[in-house]
PDB file of C-alpha atoms in Angstrom:
ATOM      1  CA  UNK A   1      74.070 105.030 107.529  1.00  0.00           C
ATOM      2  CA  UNK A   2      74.365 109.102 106.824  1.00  0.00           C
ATOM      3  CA  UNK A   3      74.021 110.587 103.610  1.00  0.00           C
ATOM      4  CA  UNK A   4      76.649 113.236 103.265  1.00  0.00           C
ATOM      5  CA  UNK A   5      78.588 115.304 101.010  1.00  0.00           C
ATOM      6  CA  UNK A   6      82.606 115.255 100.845  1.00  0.00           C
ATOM      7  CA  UNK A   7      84.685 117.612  99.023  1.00  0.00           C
ATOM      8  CA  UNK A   8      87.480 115.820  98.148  1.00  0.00           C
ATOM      9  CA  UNK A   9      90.304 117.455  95.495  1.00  0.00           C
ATOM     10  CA  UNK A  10      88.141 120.131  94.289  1.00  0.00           C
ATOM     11  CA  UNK A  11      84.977 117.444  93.663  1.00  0.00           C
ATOM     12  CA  UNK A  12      81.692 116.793  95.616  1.00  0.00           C
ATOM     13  CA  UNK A  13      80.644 113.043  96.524  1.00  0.00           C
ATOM     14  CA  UNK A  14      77.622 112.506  97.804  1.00  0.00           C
ATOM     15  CA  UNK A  15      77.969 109.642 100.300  1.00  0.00           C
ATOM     16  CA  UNK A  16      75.804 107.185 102.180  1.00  0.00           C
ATOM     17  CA  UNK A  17      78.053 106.067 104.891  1.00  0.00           C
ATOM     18  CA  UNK A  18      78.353 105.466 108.671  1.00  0.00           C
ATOM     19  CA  UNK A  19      79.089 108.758 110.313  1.00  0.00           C
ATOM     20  CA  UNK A  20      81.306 106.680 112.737  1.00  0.00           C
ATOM     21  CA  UNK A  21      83.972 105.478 109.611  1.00  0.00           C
ATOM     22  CA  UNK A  22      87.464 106.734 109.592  1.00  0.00           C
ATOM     23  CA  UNK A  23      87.782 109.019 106.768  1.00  0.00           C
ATOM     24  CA  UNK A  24      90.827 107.268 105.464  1.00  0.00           C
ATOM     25  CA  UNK A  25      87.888 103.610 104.812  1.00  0.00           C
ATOM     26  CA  UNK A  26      85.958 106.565 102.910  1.00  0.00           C
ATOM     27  CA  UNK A  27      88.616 107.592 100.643  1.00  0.00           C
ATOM     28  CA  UNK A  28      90.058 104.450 100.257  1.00  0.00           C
ATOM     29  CA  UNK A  29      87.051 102.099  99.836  1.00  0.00           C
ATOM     30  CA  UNK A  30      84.435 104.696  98.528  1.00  0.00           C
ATOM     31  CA  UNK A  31      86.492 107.132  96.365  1.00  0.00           C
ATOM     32  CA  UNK A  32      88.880 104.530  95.942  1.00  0.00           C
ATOM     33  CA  UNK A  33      91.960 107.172  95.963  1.00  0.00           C
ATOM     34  CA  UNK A  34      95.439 104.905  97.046  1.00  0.00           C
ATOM     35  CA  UNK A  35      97.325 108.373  98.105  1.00  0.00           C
ATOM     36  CA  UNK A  36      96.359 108.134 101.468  1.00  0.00           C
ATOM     37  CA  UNK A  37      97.729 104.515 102.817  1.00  0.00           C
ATOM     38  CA  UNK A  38      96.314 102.485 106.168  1.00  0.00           C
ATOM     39  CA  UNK A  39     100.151 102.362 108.199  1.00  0.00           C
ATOM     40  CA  UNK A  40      99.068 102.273 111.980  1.00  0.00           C
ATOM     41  CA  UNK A  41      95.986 103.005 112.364  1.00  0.00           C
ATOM     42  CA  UNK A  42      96.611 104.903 115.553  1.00  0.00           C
ATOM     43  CA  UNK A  43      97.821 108.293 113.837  1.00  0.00           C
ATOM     44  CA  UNK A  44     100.993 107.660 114.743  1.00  0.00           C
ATOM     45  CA  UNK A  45     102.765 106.888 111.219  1.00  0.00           C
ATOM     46  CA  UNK A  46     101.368 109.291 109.282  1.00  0.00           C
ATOM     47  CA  UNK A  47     100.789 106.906 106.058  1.00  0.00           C
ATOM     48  CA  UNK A  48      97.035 108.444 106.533  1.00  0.00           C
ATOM     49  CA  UNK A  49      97.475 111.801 105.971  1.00  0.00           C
ATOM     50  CA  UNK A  50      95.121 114.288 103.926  1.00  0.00           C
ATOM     51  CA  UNK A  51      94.760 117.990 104.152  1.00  0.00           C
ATOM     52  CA  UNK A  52      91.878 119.421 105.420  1.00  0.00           C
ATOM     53  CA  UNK A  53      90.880 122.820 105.782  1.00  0.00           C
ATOM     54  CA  UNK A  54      94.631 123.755 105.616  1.00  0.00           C
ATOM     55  CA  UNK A  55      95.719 121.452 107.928  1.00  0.00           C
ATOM     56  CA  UNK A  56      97.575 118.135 107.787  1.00  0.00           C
ATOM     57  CA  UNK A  57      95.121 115.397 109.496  1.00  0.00           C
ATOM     58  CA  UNK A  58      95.830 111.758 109.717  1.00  0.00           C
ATOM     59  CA  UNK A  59      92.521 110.431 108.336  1.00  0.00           C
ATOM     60  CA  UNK A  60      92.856 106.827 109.844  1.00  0.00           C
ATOM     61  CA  UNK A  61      91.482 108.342 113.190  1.00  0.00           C
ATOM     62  CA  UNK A  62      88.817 110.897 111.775  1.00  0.00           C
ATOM     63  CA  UNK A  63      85.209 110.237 111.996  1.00  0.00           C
ATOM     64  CA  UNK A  64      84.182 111.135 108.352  1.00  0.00           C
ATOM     65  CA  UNK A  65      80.816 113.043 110.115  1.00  0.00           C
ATOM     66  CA  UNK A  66      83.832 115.405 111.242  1.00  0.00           C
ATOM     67  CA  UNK A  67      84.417 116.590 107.477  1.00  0.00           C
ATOM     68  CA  UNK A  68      81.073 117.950 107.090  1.00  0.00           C
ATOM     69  CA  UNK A  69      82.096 120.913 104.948  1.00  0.00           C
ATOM     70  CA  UNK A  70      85.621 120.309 104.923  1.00  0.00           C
ATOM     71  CA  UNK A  71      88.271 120.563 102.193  1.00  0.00           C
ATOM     72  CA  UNK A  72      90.138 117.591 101.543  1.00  0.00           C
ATOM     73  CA  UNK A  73      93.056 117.163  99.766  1.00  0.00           C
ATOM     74  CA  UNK A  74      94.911 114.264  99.133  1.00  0.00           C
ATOM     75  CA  UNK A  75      97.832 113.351  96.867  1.00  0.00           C
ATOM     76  CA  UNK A  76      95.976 112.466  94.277  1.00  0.00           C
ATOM     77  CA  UNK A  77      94.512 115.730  93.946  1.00  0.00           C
ATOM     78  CA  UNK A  78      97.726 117.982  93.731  1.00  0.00           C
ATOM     79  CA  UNK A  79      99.147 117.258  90.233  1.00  0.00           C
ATOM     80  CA  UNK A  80      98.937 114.695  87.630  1.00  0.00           C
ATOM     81  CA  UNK A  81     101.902 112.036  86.294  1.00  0.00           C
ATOM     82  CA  UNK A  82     101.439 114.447  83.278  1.00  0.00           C
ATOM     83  CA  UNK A  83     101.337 117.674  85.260  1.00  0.00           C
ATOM     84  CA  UNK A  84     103.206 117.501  89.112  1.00  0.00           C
ATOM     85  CA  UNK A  85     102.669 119.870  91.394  1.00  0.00           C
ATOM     86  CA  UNK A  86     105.491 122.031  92.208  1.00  0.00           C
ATOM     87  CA  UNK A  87     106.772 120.221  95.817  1.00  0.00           C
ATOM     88  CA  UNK A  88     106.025 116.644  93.683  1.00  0.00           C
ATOM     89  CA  UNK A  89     108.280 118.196  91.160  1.00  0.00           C
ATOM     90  CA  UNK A  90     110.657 118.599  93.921  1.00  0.00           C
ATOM     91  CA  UNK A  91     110.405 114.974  94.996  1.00  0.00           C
ATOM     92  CA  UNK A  92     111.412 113.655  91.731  1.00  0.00           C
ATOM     93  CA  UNK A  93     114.222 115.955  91.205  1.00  0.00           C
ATOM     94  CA  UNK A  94     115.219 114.930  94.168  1.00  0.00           C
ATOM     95  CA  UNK A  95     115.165 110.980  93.621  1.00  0.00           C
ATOM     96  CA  UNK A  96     113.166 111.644  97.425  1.00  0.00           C
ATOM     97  CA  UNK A  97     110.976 108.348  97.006  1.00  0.00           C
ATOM     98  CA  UNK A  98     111.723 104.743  97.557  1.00  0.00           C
ATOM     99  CA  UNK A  99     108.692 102.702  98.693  1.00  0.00           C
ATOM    100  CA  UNK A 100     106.093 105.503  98.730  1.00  0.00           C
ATOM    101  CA  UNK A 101     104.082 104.055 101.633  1.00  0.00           C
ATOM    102  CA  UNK A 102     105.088 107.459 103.207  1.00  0.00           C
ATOM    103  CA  UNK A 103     105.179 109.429 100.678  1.00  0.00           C
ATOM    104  CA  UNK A 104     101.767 110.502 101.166  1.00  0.00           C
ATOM    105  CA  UNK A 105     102.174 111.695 104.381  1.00  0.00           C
ATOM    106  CA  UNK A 106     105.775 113.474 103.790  1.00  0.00           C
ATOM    107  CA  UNK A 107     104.356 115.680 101.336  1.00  0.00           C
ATOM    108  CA  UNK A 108     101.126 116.622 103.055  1.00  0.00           C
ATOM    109  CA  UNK A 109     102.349 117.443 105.935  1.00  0.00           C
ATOM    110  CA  UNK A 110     105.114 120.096 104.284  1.00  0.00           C
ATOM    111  CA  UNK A 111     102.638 121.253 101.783  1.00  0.00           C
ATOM    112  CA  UNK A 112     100.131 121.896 105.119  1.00  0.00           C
ATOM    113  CA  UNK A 113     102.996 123.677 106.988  1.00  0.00           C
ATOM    114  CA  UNK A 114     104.790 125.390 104.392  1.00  0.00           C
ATOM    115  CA  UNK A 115     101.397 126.924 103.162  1.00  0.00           C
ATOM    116  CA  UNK A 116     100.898 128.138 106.435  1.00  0.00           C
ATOM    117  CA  UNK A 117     104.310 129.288 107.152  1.00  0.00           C
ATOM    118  CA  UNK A 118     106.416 129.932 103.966  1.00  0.00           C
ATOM    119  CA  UNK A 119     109.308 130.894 105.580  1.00  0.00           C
ATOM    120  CA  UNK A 120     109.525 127.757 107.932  1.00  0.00           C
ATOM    121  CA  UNK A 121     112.978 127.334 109.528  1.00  0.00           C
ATOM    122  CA  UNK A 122     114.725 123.838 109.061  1.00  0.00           C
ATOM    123  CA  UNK A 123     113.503 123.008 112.437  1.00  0.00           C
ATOM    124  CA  UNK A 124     110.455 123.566 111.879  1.00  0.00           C
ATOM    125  CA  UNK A 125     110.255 121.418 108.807  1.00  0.00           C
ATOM    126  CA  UNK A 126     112.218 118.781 110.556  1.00  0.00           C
ATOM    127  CA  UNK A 127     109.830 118.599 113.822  1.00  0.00           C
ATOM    128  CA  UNK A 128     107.064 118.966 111.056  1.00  0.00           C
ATOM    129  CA  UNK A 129     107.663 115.524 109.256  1.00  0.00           C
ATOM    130  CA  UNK A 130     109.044 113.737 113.108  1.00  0.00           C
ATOM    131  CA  UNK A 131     105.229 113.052 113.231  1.00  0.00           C
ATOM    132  CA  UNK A 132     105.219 110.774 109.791  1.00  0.00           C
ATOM    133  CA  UNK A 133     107.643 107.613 109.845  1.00  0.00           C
ATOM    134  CA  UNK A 134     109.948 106.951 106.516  1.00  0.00           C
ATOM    135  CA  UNK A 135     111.493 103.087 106.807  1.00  0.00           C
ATOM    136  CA  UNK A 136     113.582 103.431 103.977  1.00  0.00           C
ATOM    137  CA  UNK A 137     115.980 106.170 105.339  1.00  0.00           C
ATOM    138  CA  UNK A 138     115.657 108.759 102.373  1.00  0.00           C
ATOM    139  CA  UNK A 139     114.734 111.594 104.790  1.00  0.00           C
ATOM    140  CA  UNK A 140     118.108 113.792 103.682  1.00  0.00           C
ATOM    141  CA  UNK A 141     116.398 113.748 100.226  1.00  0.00           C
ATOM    142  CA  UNK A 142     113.055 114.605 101.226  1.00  0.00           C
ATOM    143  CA  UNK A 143     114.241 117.460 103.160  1.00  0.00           C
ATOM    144  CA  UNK A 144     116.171 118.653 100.188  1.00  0.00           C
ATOM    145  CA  UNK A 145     113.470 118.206  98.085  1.00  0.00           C
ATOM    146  CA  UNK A 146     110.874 120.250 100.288  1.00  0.00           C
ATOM    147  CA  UNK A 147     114.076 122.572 100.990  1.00  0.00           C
ATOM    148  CA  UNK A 148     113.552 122.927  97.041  1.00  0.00           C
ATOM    149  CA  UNK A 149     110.122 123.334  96.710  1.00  0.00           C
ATOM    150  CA  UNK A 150     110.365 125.981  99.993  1.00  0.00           C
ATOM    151  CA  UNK A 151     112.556 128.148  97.952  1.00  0.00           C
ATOM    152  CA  UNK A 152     111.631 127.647  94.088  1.00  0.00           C
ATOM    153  CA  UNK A 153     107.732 129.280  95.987  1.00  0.00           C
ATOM    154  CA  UNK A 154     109.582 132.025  97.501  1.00  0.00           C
ATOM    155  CA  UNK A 155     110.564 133.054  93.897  1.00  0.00           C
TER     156      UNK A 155
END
């Protein structure tokens, strides 16, 4: 066991934990958030994902000693039920959600890229999310719904 400090959505935890656990067993178990999901465990699904630093990350493979000083952001820390954030505003316009076990991921991984490239082309967003698997076939509507969000930001 480690202690160390997370920042997860804006908020410090400090954390006795093995340095070895996957970050996802952290949030889960420890901070017990339910945004991120446990899908393959291989980060290949993308159920995982969190943004840190910036970047989308699929949690289920990252040593939490890795996040030393990281910010984390999962979907829990976004908006509220009460108060969505813009590109989960989107989503529900949209009707873009069946399950949710993906949902997660989907909207990481577009917030990640389209913070770091506003202007991303619809090949870009669609090679973006071919790294996060959706089993319930909604993908036209989550692409119109980040299509959405994409432009409602642009202004």
């Amino acid at each position: 066991m480690s202690a160390m400090t997370l920042t997860v959505n804006g908020r410090s935890y400090s954390l006795d934990v093995d340095p070895s656990t996957p970050l996802l067993y952290v949030l889960s178990d420890d901070l017990e958030l339910r945004g991120p999901k446990f899908g393959c465990g291989l980060a290949q699904c993308g159920a995982c994902t969190v943004i840190a630093d910036g970047r989308a990350i699929r949690s289920c493979v990252t040593p939490v000693e890795t996040m030393d000083g990281a910010d984390i952001t999962t979907l829990e820390g976004l908006g509220t039920p009460e108060s969505p954030h813009p590109i989960q505003r989107a989503f529900i316009d949209e009707q873009a959600a069946q399950c949710g076990f993906c949902l997660s991921g989907v909207i990481l991984t577009a917030k990640a890229l389209l913070d770091e490239n506003p202007k991303a082309t619809d090949a870009e967003i669609q090679e973006a999310l071919s790294t996060v698997l959706c089993r319930c076939f909604v993908h036209v509507r989550m692409f119109r719904a980040i299509r959405r969000y994409a432009t409602e930001r642009a202004g």
